[in-house]
Amino acid sequence: MDASFDALLDEAATAPVDGWDFSWLDGRATEQRPSWGFQRLLGERLAAATAALDLQTGGGEVLAGAGVKNFPPTLAATEGWPPNAARATRLLHPIGATLVTHEQGTPLPFCGGAFDLVTSRHPIAVQWPEIARVLTPAGSYFAQHVGGRSNVELSAYFLGPFEVGDAREPEVESAQARAAGLEIVQCRNERLRLEFFDVGAVVWFLRKVVWAVPDFTVERYRERLRELHEHITREGVFVSTTSRTLIEARKPAA
């Protein structure tokens, strides 16, 4: 067990985690997908747009996967983490999208009313007033957010019991959008099953999804990881629960 445990940790601790591609987990973890099919819907929204902005695009994989044939005449994307920004630039520039580096929490570097569509998949933070500002009248924000109480089981395994905030609950996000002057078109939430089949998959996931256990390092949590390895060896799986919210909001027409 120790040799397997050490090998799994060493492999996961050195594997690349840049971009927003989770294929490293193939065969090692599974995540139930929301019923609505965000990437397909994203392609449909892009095809109907004139100028679109994808916020916090990660490595650009989701935007590119929505289909180059659906790209509007003007398409920009933002990303703040340098490794992801570099990856997104390499992927998106050749297919007609401009990558703009943007630090979270600062105003979006675009003039007001620049886009009739703003999109995002799994933004870390949602700047509702800025989204409303850069939208044209009758323009739309279309996104899939990580919902409230996502991965509580996984986080609590390492952190212990903690108070879960409500900032990502659908009703709270809807209220924030309305406060910024947007009208809610739809807001749907689903809770979904996430399964890990080896401790290395958990390590790699926590290195990538850094907000799940903010102080995570292999060294800090080595003994807890060993207990998790024993649990998975015995039970075959560690189960957590994710949450996804599909939200569409529209800026009122002038």
Tab-separated table of C-alpha atoms in Angstrom:
chain	number	residue	atom	x	y	z
A	1	MET	CA	0.000	0.000	0.000
A	2	ASP	CA	2.758	2.475	0.870
A	3	ALA	CA	4.545	2.038	-2.467
A	4	SER	CA	1.297	2.507	-4.376
A	5	PHE	CA	0.365	5.481	-2.205
A	6	ASP	CA	3.720	7.212	-2.722
A	7	ALA	CA	3.690	6.575	-6.453
A	8	LEU	CA	0.172	7.956	-6.844
A	9	LEU	CA	1.053	11.099	-4.906
A	10	ASP	CA	4.313	11.674	-6.772
A	11	GLU	CA	2.603	11.290	-10.145
A	12	ALA	CA	-0.272	13.630	-9.303
A	13	ALA	CA	1.950	16.227	-7.635
A	14	THR	CA	4.027	16.731	-10.790
A	15	ALA	CA	1.385	16.426	-13.537
A	16	PRO	CA	0.541	19.701	-15.342
A	17	VAL	CA	-2.615	21.485	-14.162
A	18	ASP	CA	-2.688	24.526	-16.453
A	19	GLY	CA	-5.687	25.157	-18.683
A	20	TRP	CA	-9.191	23.864	-17.992
A	21	ASP	CA	-8.784	20.388	-19.443
A	22	PHE	CA	-9.631	17.544	-17.054
A	23	SER	CA	-8.662	14.665	-19.352
A	24	TRP	CA	-5.857	13.666	-16.945
A	25	LEU	CA	-8.639	12.252	-14.762
A	26	ASP	CA	-9.979	9.923	-17.467
A	27	GLY	CA	-10.488	6.521	-15.863
A	28	ARG	CA	-9.586	7.904	-12.441
A	29	ALA	CA	-12.576	10.105	-11.656
A	30	THR	CA	-16.014	10.760	-13.087
A	31	GLU	CA	-18.301	13.770	-12.784
A	32	GLN	CA	-21.970	13.692	-13.638
A	33	ARG	CA	-22.776	16.353	-16.222
A	34	PRO	CA	-25.676	18.824	-16.035
A	35	SER	CA	-28.636	17.888	-18.195
A	36	TRP	CA	-28.608	21.064	-20.285
A	37	GLY	CA	-25.308	20.613	-22.199
A	38	PHE	CA	-23.610	23.988	-21.727
A	39	GLN	CA	-21.098	23.802	-24.579
A	40	ARG	CA	-23.805	23.076	-27.144
A	41	LEU	CA	-25.934	25.943	-25.839
A	42	LEU	CA	-22.873	28.199	-25.827
A	43	GLY	CA	-22.316	27.455	-29.513
A	44	GLU	CA	-25.919	28.401	-30.272
A	45	ARG	CA	-25.616	31.718	-28.390
A	46	LEU	CA	-22.316	32.567	-30.083
A	47	ALA	CA	-23.770	31.846	-33.525
A	48	ALA	CA	-26.527	34.392	-32.912
A	49	ALA	CA	-24.191	37.124	-31.579
A	50	THR	CA	-22.400	39.987	-33.296
A	51	ALA	CA	-19.791	40.709	-30.626
A	52	ALA	CA	-19.121	38.344	-27.716
A	53	LEU	CA	-16.885	38.257	-24.643
A	54	ASP	CA	-15.946	35.073	-22.747
A	55	LEU	CA	-14.892	35.839	-19.175
A	56	GLN	CA	-12.281	33.831	-17.237
A	57	THR	CA	-11.820	31.530	-20.211
A	58	GLY	CA	-9.166	29.359	-18.556
A	59	GLY	CA	-7.101	27.770	-21.313
A	60	GLY	CA	-9.793	28.573	-23.883
A	61	GLU	CA	-10.814	24.933	-24.285
A	62	VAL	CA	-14.529	25.420	-23.607
A	63	LEU	CA	-14.807	28.427	-25.911
A	64	ALA	CA	-12.921	26.677	-28.713
A	65	GLY	CA	-15.030	23.562	-28.212
A	66	ALA	CA	-18.200	25.568	-28.828
A	67	GLY	CA	-17.226	25.525	-32.517
A	68	VAL	CA	-15.271	27.955	-34.649
A	69	LYS	CA	-18.160	27.946	-37.123
A	70	ASN	CA	-20.279	29.581	-34.405
A	71	PHE	CA	-17.856	32.402	-33.612
A	72	PRO	CA	-19.301	35.910	-34.139
A	73	PRO	CA	-17.376	38.560	-36.135
A	74	THR	CA	-15.965	40.008	-32.906
A	75	LEU	CA	-14.897	37.619	-30.148
A	76	ALA	CA	-12.721	38.393	-27.115
A	77	ALA	CA	-11.842	36.381	-24.017
A	78	THR	CA	-10.290	37.307	-20.685
A	79	GLU	CA	-8.025	35.337	-18.353
A	80	GLY	CA	-5.953	36.431	-15.372
A	81	TRP	CA	-3.691	33.487	-14.501
A	82	PRO	CA	-0.549	33.768	-16.671
A	83	PRO	CA	-0.157	30.042	-17.523
A	84	ASN	CA	-3.790	29.864	-18.612
A	85	ALA	CA	-3.572	33.170	-20.483
A	86	ALA	CA	-0.593	31.884	-22.457
A	87	ARG	CA	-2.356	28.614	-23.212
A	88	ALA	CA	-5.556	30.400	-24.265
A	89	THR	CA	-3.615	32.765	-26.511
A	90	ARG	CA	-2.015	29.856	-28.346
A	91	LEU	CA	-5.360	28.128	-28.774
A	92	LEU	CA	-7.704	31.026	-29.505
A	93	HIS	CA	-5.726	33.535	-31.574
A	94	PRO	CA	-5.350	31.238	-34.614
A	95	ILE	CA	-9.106	30.611	-34.684
A	96	GLY	CA	-10.229	34.221	-34.450
A	97	ALA	CA	-10.588	35.119	-30.767
A	98	THR	CA	-8.535	37.785	-29.008
A	99	LEU	CA	-7.229	37.003	-25.505
A	100	VAL	CA	-7.033	39.945	-23.098
A	101	THR	CA	-5.274	39.563	-19.752
A	102	HIS	CA	-7.533	40.783	-16.952
A	103	GLU	CA	-6.913	40.775	-13.216
A	104	GLN	CA	-9.929	39.649	-11.227
A	105	GLY	CA	-11.690	42.365	-9.278
A	106	THR	CA	-10.611	45.187	-11.581
A	107	PRO	CA	-12.854	46.849	-14.188
A	108	LEU	CA	-13.162	44.991	-17.457
A	109	PRO	CA	-10.863	46.599	-20.059
A	110	PHE	CA	-13.673	47.285	-22.542
A	111	CYS	CA	-15.908	50.253	-23.222
A	112	GLY	CA	-19.550	50.243	-22.202
A	113	GLY	CA	-22.012	48.541	-24.504
A	114	ALA	CA	-19.282	46.718	-26.435
A	115	PHE	CA	-20.841	43.232	-26.505
A	116	ASP	CA	-24.264	41.818	-27.190
A	117	LEU	CA	-23.215	38.544	-25.511
A	118	VAL	CA	-21.072	37.897	-22.436
A	119	THR	CA	-20.386	34.285	-21.457
A	120	SER	CA	-18.480	32.323	-18.852
A	121	ARG	CA	-18.080	28.768	-17.643
A	122	HIS	CA	-17.207	28.356	-13.977
A	123	PRO	CA	-16.071	31.913	-13.198
A	124	ILE	CA	-14.293	32.279	-9.875
A	125	ALA	CA	-15.949	35.645	-9.263
A	126	VAL	CA	-18.855	37.316	-11.059
A	127	GLN	CA	-18.638	41.092	-11.512
A	128	TRP	CA	-22.306	41.770	-12.191
A	129	PRO	CA	-22.037	45.584	-12.513
A	130	GLU	CA	-19.168	45.231	-14.998
A	131	ILE	CA	-21.061	42.611	-17.000
A	132	ALA	CA	-24.048	44.935	-17.190
A	133	ARG	CA	-21.825	47.840	-18.208
A	134	VAL	CA	-20.186	46.118	-21.184
A	135	LEU	CA	-23.448	44.640	-22.485
A	136	THR	CA	-25.416	46.405	-25.192
A	137	PRO	CA	-29.075	47.160	-24.476
A	138	ALA	CA	-30.932	43.832	-24.905
A	139	GLY	CA	-27.593	42.017	-24.670
A	140	SER	CA	-27.324	38.803	-22.629
A	141	TYR	CA	-25.077	37.137	-20.084
A	142	PHE	CA	-25.079	33.347	-20.492
A	143	ALA	CA	-23.046	31.190	-18.134
A	144	GLN	CA	-22.631	28.020	-16.156
A	145	HIS	CA	-21.538	28.712	-12.604
A	146	VAL	CA	-20.233	26.401	-9.922
A	147	GLY	CA	-23.195	26.374	-7.571
A	148	GLY	CA	-23.417	26.638	-3.829
A	149	ARG	CA	-22.321	23.784	-1.531
A	150	SER	CA	-20.185	22.326	-4.296
A	151	ASN	CA	-17.704	19.676	-3.146
A	152	VAL	CA	-18.542	20.199	0.499
A	153	GLU	CA	-17.775	16.532	1.231
A	154	LEU	CA	-14.302	16.756	-0.320
A	155	SER	CA	-13.482	20.079	1.341
A	156	ALA	CA	-14.702	18.917	4.737
A	157	TYR	CA	-12.637	15.727	4.506
A	158	PHE	CA	-9.500	17.876	4.673
A	159	LEU	CA	-10.673	21.010	6.472
A	160	GLY	CA	-13.154	19.540	8.912
A	161	PRO	CA	-16.648	20.987	9.441
A	162	PHE	CA	-16.972	24.547	8.179
A	163	GLU	CA	-19.677	27.092	7.527
A	164	VAL	CA	-20.795	27.082	3.911
A	165	GLY	CA	-21.590	30.504	2.479
A	166	ASP	CA	-24.577	31.230	0.278
A	167	ALA	CA	-22.919	33.507	-2.308
A	168	ARG	CA	-23.313	30.912	-5.057
A	169	GLU	CA	-26.877	29.880	-4.310
A	170	PRO	CA	-29.124	30.508	-7.352
A	171	GLU	CA	-31.450	32.908	-5.570
A	172	VAL	CA	-28.506	34.979	-4.292
A	173	GLU	CA	-26.865	35.213	-7.715
A	174	SER	CA	-30.204	36.096	-9.307
A	175	ALA	CA	-30.654	38.911	-6.790
A	176	GLN	CA	-27.139	40.221	-7.506
A	177	ALA	CA	-27.829	40.215	-11.238
A	178	ARG	CA	-31.070	42.132	-10.729
A	179	ALA	CA	-29.314	44.632	-8.472
A	180	ALA	CA	-26.913	45.335	-11.361
A	181	GLY	CA	-29.866	46.117	-13.608
A	182	LEU	CA	-30.228	42.787	-15.407
A	183	GLU	CA	-33.360	40.735	-15.925
A	184	ILE	CA	-33.245	36.991	-15.207
A	185	VAL	CA	-34.259	34.910	-18.220
A	186	GLN	CA	-33.517	31.540	-16.621
A	187	CYS	CA	-31.693	30.201	-13.570
A	188	ARG	CA	-31.463	26.427	-13.107
A	189	ASN	CA	-29.431	24.445	-10.598
A	190	GLU	CA	-28.536	20.748	-10.440
A	191	ARG	CA	-26.571	18.798	-7.842
A	192	LEU	CA	-24.357	16.118	-9.356
A	193	ARG	CA	-22.231	13.137	-8.295
A	194	LEU	CA	-18.417	13.301	-8.388
A	195	GLU	CA	-16.425	10.081	-7.889
A	196	PHE	CA	-12.670	9.612	-7.314
A	197	PHE	CA	-11.143	6.163	-7.852
A	198	ASP	CA	-7.617	6.801	-6.541
A	199	VAL	CA	-5.935	9.271	-4.237
A	200	GLY	CA	-3.820	10.665	-7.065
A	201	ALA	CA	-6.981	11.877	-8.781
A	202	VAL	CA	-7.910	13.776	-5.619
A	203	VAL	CA	-4.445	15.361	-5.396
A	204	TRP	CA	-4.492	16.470	-9.018
A	205	PHE	CA	-8.057	17.825	-8.658
A	206	LEU	CA	-7.171	19.850	-5.557
A	207	ARG	CA	-4.085	21.288	-7.255
A	208	LYS	CA	-6.300	22.485	-10.103
A	209	VAL	CA	-9.494	23.460	-8.255
A	210	VAL	CA	-7.579	25.425	-5.650
A	211	TRP	CA	-10.601	26.933	-3.891
A	212	ALA	CA	-11.862	23.516	-2.712
A	213	VAL	CA	-9.067	23.277	-0.109
A	214	PRO	CA	-7.295	26.665	-0.285
A	215	ASP	CA	-4.214	25.676	1.727
A	216	PHE	CA	-3.781	22.290	0.056
A	217	THR	CA	-0.329	20.807	-0.433
A	218	VAL	CA	0.629	17.142	-0.463
A	219	GLU	CA	3.050	17.712	2.404
A	220	ARG	CA	0.519	19.469	4.621
A	221	TYR	CA	-2.162	16.817	4.174
A	222	ARG	CA	-0.057	13.718	3.660
A	223	GLU	CA	-1.494	11.744	6.567
A	224	ARG	CA	-5.048	12.670	5.645
A	225	LEU	CA	-4.294	11.604	2.071
A	226	ARG	CA	-3.021	8.282	3.389
A	227	GLU	CA	-6.345	7.764	5.186
A	228	LEU	CA	-8.162	8.660	1.989
A	229	HIS	CA	-6.040	6.170	0.030
A	230	GLU	CA	-7.009	3.467	2.531
A	231	HIS	CA	-10.685	4.456	2.218
A	232	ILE	CA	-10.623	4.215	-1.594
A	233	THR	CA	-8.699	0.943	-1.452
A	234	ARG	CA	-11.359	-0.457	0.853
A	235	GLU	CA	-14.504	1.091	-0.683
A	236	GLY	CA	-13.396	1.532	-4.290
A	237	VAL	CA	-14.448	5.186	-4.498
A	238	PHE	CA	-14.661	8.507	-2.686
A	239	VAL	CA	-17.888	10.366	-3.470
A	240	SER	CA	-18.480	14.099	-3.374
A	241	THR	CA	-21.273	16.306	-4.721
A	242	THR	CA	-20.927	19.146	-7.177
A	243	SER	CA	-23.438	21.855	-8.006
A	244	ARG	CA	-23.935	23.676	-11.307
A	245	THR	CA	-26.139	26.651	-12.129
A	246	LEU	CA	-27.164	27.647	-15.625
A	247	ILE	CA	-27.931	31.349	-15.608
A	248	GLU	CA	-29.072	33.683	-18.357
A	249	ALA	CA	-29.660	37.364	-17.714
A	250	ARG	CA	-30.563	40.153	-20.128
A	251	LYS	CA	-29.892	43.872	-20.070
A	252	PRO	CA	-33.123	45.760	-20.690
A	253	ALA	CA	-33.565	47.270	-24.132
A	254	ALA	CA	-32.972	51.001	-24.348
